[in-house]
XYZ file of C-alpha atoms in Angstrom:
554
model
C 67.582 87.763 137.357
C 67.485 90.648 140.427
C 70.460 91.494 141.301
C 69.843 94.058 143.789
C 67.172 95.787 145.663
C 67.334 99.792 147.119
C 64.944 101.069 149.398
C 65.108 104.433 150.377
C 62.357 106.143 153.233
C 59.488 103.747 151.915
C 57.072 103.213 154.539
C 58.981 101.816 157.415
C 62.412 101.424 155.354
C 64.419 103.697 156.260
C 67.733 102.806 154.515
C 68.055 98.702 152.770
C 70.520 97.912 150.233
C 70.079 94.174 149.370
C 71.767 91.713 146.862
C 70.387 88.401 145.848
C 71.363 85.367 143.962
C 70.323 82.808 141.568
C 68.351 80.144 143.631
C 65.843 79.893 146.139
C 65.749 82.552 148.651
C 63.432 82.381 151.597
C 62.145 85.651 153.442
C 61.228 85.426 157.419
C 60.370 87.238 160.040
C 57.900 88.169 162.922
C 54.543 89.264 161.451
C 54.508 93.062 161.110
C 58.448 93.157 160.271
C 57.766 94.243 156.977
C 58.178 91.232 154.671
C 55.730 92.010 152.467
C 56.928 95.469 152.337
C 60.161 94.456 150.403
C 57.755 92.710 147.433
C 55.468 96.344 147.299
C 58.747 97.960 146.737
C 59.746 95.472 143.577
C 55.985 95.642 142.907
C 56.597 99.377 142.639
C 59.721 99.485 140.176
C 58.234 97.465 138.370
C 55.187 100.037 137.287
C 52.826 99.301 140.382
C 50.481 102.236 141.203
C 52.021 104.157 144.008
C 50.328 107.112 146.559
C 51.713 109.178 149.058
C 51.313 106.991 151.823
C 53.915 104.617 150.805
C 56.458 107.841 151.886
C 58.221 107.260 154.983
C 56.774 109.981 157.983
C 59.053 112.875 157.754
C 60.945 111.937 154.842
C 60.335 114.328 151.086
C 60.393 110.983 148.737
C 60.218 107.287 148.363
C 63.045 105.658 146.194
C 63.350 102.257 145.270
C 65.599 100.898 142.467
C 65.593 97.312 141.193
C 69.114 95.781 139.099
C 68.634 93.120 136.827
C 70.904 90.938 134.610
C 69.882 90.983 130.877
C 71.655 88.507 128.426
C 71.789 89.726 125.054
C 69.898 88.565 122.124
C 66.587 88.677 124.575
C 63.154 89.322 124.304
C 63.734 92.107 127.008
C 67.032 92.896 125.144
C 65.518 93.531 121.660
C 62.234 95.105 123.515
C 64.727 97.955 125.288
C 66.819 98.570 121.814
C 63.621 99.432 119.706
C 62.379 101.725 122.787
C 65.782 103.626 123.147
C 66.112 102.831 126.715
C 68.991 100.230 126.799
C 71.827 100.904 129.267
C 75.236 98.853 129.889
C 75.278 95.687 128.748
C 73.797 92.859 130.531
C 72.081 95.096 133.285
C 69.066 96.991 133.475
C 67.998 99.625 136.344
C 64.747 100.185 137.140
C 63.726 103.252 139.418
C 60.903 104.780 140.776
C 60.878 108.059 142.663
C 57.359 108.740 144.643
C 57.412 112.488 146.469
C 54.981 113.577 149.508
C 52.354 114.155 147.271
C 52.041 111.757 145.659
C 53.964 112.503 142.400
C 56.202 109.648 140.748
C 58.528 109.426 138.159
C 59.835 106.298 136.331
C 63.090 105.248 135.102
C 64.700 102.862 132.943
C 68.187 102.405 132.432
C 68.503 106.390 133.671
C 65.932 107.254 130.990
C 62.703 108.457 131.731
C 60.161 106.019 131.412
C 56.017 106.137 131.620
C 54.358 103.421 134.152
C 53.334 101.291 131.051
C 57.062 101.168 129.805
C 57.930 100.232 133.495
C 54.858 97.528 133.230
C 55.991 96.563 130.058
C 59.504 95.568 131.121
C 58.907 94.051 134.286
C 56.500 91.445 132.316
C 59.646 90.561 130.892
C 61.351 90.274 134.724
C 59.452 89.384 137.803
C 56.202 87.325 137.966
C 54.691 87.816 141.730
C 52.595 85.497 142.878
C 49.786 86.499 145.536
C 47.244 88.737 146.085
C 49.195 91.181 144.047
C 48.311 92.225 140.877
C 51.558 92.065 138.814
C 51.278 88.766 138.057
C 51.001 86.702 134.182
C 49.031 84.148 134.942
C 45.769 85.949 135.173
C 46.169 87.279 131.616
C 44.898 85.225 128.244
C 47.493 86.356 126.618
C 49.990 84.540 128.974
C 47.797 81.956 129.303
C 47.687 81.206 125.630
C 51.421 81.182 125.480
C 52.385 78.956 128.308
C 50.021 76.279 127.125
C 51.978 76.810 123.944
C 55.589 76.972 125.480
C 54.218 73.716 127.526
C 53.355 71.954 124.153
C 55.973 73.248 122.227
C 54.192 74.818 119.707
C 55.706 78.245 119.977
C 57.290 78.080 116.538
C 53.779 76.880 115.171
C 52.207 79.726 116.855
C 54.533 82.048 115.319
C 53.649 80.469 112.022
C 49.972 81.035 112.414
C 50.651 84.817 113.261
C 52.247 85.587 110.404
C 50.532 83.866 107.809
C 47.056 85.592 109.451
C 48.632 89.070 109.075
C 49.706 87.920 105.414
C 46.235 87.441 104.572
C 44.901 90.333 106.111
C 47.511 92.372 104.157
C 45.903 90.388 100.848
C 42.062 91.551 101.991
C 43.288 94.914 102.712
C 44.586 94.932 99.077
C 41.511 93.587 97.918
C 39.060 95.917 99.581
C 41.116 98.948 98.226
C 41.632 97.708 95.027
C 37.624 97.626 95.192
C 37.584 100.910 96.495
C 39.231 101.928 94.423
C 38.620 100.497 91.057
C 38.010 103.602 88.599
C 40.793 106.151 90.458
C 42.969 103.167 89.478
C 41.891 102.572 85.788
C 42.042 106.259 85.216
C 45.822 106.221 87.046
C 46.553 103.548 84.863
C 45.819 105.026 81.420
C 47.652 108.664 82.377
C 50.698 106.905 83.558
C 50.207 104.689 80.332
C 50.419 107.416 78.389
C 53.177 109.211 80.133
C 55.340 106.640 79.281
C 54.258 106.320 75.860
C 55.497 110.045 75.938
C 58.332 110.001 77.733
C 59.450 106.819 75.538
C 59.376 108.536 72.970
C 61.241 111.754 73.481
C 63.942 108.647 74.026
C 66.244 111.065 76.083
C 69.124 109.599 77.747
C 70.813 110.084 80.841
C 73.458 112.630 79.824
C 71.866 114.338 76.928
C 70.744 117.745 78.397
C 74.193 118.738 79.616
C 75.641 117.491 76.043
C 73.192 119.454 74.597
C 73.692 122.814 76.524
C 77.434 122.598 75.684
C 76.867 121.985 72.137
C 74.389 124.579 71.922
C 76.410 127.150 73.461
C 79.183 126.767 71.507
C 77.096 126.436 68.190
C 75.342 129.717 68.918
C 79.270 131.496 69.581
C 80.704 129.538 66.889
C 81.941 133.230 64.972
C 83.018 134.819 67.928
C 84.774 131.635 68.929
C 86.311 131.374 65.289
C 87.392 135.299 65.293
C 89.128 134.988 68.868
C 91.204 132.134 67.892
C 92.652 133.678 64.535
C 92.860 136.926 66.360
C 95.002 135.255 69.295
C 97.112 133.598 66.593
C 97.969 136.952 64.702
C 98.303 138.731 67.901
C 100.846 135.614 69.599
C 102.472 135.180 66.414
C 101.801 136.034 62.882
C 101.846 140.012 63.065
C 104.343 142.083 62.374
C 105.083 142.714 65.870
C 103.465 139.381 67.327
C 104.179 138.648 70.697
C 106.679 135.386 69.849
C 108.773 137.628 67.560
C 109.445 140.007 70.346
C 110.041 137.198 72.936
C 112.496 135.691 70.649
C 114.382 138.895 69.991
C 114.541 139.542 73.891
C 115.968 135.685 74.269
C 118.021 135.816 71.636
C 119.787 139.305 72.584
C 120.285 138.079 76.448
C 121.804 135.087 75.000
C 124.320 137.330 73.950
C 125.038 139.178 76.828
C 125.109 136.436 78.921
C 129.059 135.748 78.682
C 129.090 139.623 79.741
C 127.128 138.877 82.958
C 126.681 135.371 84.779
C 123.602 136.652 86.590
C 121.354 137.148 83.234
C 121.457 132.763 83.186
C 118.832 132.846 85.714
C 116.497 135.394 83.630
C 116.891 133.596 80.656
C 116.056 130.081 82.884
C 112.881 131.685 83.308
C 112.367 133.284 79.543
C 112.960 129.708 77.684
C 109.608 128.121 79.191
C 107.484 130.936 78.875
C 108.591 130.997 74.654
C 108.231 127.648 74.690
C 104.445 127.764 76.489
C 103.662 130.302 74.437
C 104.216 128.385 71.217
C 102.152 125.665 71.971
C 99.484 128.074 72.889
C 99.937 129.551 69.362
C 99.998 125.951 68.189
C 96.712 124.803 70.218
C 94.798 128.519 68.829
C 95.033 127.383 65.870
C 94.375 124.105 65.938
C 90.973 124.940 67.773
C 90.091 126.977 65.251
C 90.702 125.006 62.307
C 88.121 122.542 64.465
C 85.472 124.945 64.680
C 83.017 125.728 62.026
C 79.315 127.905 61.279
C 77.077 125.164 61.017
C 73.324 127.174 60.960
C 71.997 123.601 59.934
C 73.000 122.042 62.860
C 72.473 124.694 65.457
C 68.677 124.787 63.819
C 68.551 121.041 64.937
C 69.970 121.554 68.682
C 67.826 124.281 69.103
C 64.398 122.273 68.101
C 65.818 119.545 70.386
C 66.512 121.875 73.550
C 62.535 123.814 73.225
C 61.223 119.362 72.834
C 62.945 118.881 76.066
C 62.253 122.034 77.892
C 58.461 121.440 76.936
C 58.434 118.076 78.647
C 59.730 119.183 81.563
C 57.493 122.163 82.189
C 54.756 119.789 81.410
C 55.705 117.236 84.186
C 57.102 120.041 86.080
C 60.971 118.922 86.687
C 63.999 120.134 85.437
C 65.174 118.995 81.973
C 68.004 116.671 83.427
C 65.338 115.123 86.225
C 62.975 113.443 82.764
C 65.270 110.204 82.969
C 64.157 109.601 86.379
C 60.625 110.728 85.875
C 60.263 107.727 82.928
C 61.855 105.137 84.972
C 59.494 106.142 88.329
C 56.466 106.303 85.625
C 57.533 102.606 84.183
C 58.133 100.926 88.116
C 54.500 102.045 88.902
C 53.272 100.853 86.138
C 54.766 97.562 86.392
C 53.058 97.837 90.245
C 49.939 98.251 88.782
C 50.254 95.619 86.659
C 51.188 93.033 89.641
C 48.188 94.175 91.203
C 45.994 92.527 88.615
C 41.919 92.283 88.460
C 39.663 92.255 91.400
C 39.736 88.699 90.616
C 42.926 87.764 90.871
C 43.415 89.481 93.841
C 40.874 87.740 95.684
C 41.936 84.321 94.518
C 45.034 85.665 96.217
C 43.224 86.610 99.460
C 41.493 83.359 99.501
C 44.854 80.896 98.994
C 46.203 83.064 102.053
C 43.331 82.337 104.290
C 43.303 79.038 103.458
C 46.478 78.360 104.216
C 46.250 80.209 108.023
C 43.222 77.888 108.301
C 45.402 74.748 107.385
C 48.273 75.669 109.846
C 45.828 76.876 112.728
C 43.944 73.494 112.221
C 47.238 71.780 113.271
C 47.888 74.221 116.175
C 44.393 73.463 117.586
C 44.893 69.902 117.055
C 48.192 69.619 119.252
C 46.767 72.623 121.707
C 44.175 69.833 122.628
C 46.674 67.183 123.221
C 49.480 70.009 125.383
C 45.300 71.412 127.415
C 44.696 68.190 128.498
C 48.206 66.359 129.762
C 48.579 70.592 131.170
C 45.308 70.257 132.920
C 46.244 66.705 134.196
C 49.903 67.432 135.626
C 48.586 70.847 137.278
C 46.031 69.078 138.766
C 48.191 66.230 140.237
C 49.838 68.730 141.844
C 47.298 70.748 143.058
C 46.372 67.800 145.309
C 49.940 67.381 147.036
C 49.579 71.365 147.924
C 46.328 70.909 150.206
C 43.740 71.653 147.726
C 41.991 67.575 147.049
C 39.625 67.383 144.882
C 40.732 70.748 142.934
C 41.639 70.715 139.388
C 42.633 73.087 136.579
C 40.776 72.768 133.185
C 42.526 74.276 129.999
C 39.478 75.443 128.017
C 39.693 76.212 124.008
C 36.818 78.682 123.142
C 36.447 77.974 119.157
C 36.433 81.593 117.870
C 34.177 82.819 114.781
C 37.038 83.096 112.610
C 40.692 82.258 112.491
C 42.959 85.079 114.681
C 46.497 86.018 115.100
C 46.269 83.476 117.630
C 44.601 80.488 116.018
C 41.498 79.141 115.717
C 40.440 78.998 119.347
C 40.815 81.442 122.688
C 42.917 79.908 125.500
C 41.307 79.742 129.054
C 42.412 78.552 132.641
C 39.669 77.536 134.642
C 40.384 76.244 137.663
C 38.104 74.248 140.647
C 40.006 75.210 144.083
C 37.905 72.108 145.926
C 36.007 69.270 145.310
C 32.095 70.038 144.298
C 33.596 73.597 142.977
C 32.315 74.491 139.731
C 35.454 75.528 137.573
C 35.957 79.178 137.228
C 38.063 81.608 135.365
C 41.477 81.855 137.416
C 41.331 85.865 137.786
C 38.044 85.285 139.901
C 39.977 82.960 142.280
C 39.335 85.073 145.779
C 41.943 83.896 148.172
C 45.699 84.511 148.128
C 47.430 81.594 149.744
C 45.481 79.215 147.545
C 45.951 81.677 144.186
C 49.673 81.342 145.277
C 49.522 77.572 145.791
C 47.510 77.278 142.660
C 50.567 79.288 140.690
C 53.357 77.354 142.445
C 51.360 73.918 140.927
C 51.625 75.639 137.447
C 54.970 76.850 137.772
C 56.738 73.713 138.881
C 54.636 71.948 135.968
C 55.921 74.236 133.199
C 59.029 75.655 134.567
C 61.251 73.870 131.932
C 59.494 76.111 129.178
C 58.545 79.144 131.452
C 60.448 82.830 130.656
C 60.299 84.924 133.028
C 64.084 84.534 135.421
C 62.323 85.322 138.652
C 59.256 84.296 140.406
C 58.148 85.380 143.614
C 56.061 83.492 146.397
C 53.803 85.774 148.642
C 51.247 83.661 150.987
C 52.098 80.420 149.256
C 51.764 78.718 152.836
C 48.636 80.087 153.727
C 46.441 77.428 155.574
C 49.090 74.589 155.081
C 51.189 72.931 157.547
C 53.272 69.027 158.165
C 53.942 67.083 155.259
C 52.327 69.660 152.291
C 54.709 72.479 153.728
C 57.251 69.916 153.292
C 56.185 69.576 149.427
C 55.584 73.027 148.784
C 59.601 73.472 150.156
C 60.443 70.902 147.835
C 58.438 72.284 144.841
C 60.311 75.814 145.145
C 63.625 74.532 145.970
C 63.034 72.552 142.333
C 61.840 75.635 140.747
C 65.068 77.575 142.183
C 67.266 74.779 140.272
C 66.031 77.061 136.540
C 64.838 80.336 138.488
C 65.484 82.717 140.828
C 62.979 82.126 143.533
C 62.036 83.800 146.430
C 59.513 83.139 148.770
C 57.948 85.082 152.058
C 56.769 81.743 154.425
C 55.782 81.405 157.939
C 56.855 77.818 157.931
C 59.872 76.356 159.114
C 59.333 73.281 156.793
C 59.894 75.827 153.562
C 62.182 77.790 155.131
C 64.461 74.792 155.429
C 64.084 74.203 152.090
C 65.559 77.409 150.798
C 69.159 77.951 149.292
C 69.800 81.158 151.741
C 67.497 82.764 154.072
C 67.094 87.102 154.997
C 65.593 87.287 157.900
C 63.319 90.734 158.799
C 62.582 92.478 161.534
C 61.694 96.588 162.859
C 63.108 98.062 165.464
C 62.688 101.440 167.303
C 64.471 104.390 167.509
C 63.768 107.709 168.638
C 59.746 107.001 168.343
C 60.513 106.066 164.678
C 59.530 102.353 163.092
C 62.186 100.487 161.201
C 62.694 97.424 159.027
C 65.925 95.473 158.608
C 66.990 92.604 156.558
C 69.418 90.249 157.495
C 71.293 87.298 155.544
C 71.751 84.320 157.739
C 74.443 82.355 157.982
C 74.098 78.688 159.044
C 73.810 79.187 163.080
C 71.492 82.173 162.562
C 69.232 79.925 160.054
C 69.421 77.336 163.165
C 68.068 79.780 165.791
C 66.119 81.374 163.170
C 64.184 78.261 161.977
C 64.124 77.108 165.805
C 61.886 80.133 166.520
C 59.923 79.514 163.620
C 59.233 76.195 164.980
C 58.473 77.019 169.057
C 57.720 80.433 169.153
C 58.937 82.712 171.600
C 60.913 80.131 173.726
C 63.848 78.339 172.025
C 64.863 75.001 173.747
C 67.862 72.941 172.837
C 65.293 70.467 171.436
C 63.802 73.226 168.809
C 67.270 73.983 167.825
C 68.431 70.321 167.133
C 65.324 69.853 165.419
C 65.996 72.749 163.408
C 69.609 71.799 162.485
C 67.979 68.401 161.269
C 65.502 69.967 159.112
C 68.206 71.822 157.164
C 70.436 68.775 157.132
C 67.503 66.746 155.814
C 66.864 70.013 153.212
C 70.324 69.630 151.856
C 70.171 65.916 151.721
């Protein structure tokens, strides 16, 4: 939903900060005040092509920023996440700055954003209905999806999508497979045999490092061996070992120590050091009782260390990295293998085709039932908004093959009067009735249409009496599950409407400006009172004004 709309030196806007509501919001005014003026600006936030004539005389730039309300778990929601352009929660700011000559930026959510990203979301926002050109309902795409929203067969839709791209995935497996067919046998038989290799080195995860150690140590095993007894003679077994003297120190200090108190703390700090150093003795020569020259053994290592070091070079990683290079040489051959014959894989391809076919079989079937009761309720309506004998044909165009999108392509042709050939709705010329025509479709499908807010430009074009009476009835409907605004000339909609701004351009110092003004019920009185007699407002205007909004509520 908008939530607010800033204008800033845009042709005759000076300065226009405007909030709106849920509902149905009617916009009046003399002709010339600049109603229309108000939509451009949305139209331009929203990715509209802009100039420099749209800058107001004597101003540097154009601004105009549009808030919206964005509930989470969206379309719109999810569509600003992936592009890295959502802002607080539950709002989104659009912006759009155009300069003197002509230069304009886009933002989103303070981000900078390109006119398509600023297209993009407002497709999500605003449909405008009129002679502008942001509007859905010219597009097949959107086509195609209301007449599915209308028939509730968007989860069937959805269905059909994703079992076409399955199958396309299986074809594009099949072609390359075919492609590919003797770079894959001759991948197949060298990965073959580099497991068949690697297999049978059979090394295991934490061999090399074992190995290394083991070697190491088998290759010092003498100089080990000599160290230890030499440590153990030195610590304790020579004549004037290391623990002899230690003791004799201890043993003399001992005896002293009745002499002088202070030589307790020297000896607290001699008794761990002996006793360290004979369990170092201990654990000397207990490690080299352990070891032992075993030429046999380091012969065996050795041959074992030069098999793995040979393997590696060959598939050029390090000697530790062969564990992973088996298991990645064993998952792609198990790939391969799922991959199977050209055969299989186009038995494959086939059952997924077959069963798009089957699904978008169904989808066409209830498409035809949703095209014609959509056809028949549009037209129904067309003919209470001053276009008898019109009608609006849902056409399904079989397409060669099955698509993304079923087995047909949605169009809306439409037949604005009686004797009219039907015609795509994109060629339909004139505004008011292209704005009539999308107010008929609209209150039809508004249950199951997504976009929050619509917008009504010329919708009473060439109407007056009781079908300006039923076109204010239609949007005040529509404004019951959307925000709706509409800019009228006619008192009958006007009436109709939930709240009313009413527009109008002033004068000062040679320069042109447009206000907007929210009525409040006397204004809407007088307001709808001049609506209905022109320039002079008697007492008999007014109290048929004041009835019409009575009978509105009512």
């Amino acid at each position: 939903m908008l939530r607010s709309l800033s204008i800033r030196d845009f042709v005759i806007v000076d300065r226009l900060e405007l909030e709106f509501a849920p509902g149905f919001t009617v916009l009046t005014g003399e002709t010339g005040a600049g109603k229309s003026i108000l939509i451009d600006a949305l139209a331009l936030a929203l990715g509209e092509r802009a100039d420099a004539i749209v800058v107001r005389g004597g101003s540097e730039r154009a601004e105009i920023s549009a808030e919206f309300s964005v509930a989470a778990g969206t379309a719109l929601a999810r569509w600003l996440k992936d592009a890295d352009l959502a802002g607080d929660e539950g709002a989104l700011l659009m912006r759009r700055v155009i300069d003197a000559s002509g230069r304009s930026r886009g933002f989103i959510n303070g981000y900078a954003a390109t006119l398509a990203q600023l297209r993009e979301a407002g497709d999500f926002l605003v449909d405008i209905h009129g002679q502008h050109q942001h509007q859905s309902l010219g597009r097949a795409a959107a086509q195609r999806e209301l007449l599915d929203a209308f028939g509730g067969l968007s989860d069937t839709a959805g269905k059909v999508a994703e079992l076409y791209h399955a199958w396309q995935q299986r074809r594009e497996s099949r072609i390359a497979f075919e492609a590919n067919a003797a770079a894959f046998a001759a991948e197949r038989e060298q990965i073959e045999w580099q497991v068949r290799e690697l297999e049978a080195l059979k090394i295991g995860p934490d061999e090399w490092p074992e190995l290394t150690a083991e070697h190491s140590r088998l290759a010092h095993a003498a100089s080990l061996i000599e160290a230890a007894q030499a440590g153990v003679e030195t610590l304790s077994e020579g004549e004037n070992s290391g623990l002899a003297q230690l003791n004799a120190v201890v043993s003399r200090l001992h005896s002293l120590v009745e002499h002088d108190s202070r030589l307790t703390e020297i000896l607290e700090l001699l008794d761990p050091a002996r006793i360290q150093l004979q369990e170092a003795v201990y654990a000397l020569r207990h490690y080299g009782e352990r070891l032992d020259l075993d030429p046999q053994r380091l012969r065996e290592v050795e041959a074992r260390l030069d098999a793995i070091h040979t393997a590696a070079r060959k598939y050029r990683v390090e000697p530790e990295g062969l564990p992973a290079k088996l298991e990645a040489a064993q998952a792609r051959l198990r790939e391969m293998g799922e991959g199977g014959s050209v055969e299989a894989l186009r038995q494959q391809e086939d059952a997924a085709h077959a069963a798009c076919v089957a699904e978008a079989r169904k989808l066409s079937a209830a498409r035809k039932k949703a095209a014609r009761k959509l056809a028949d309720q549009v037209t129904s309506a067309m003919q209470q908004l001053a276009m008898q004998g019109g009608r609006l044909e849902v056409s399904l165009n079989a397409a060669a093959e099955v698509t993304a999108h079923g087995l047909e392509d949605v169009e809306f042709l439409v037949a604005m009067h009686k004797g009219m050939a039907p015609q795509p709705l994109a060629k339909v010329a004139s505004g008011g009735e292209l704005s009539r025509l999308s107010l008929a479709v609209q209150a039809v499908t508004s249950q199951v249409a997504q976009v929050p807010t619509l917008i009504f430009d010329e919708v009473d074009a060439g109407i007056g009496g009781r079908v300006a009476e039923i076109v204010g009835r239609m949007l005040k409907q529509l404004g019951a599950r959307h925000q709706v605004m509409c800019i009228t000339h006619l008192p009958q909609v006007a009436a109709s409407a939930d709240r009313q701004w009413q527009v109008d351009k002033s004068t000062t110092n040679g320069k042109v400006s447009s206000r907007v003004t929210l009525l409040g019920p006397e204004q809407r009185v007088e307001e709808i009172a001049r609506m209905l007699g022109g320039l002079k407002i008697t007492e008999t205007t007014r109290r048929h004004a004041a009835e019409m909004l009575k009978s509105s509520d009512r």
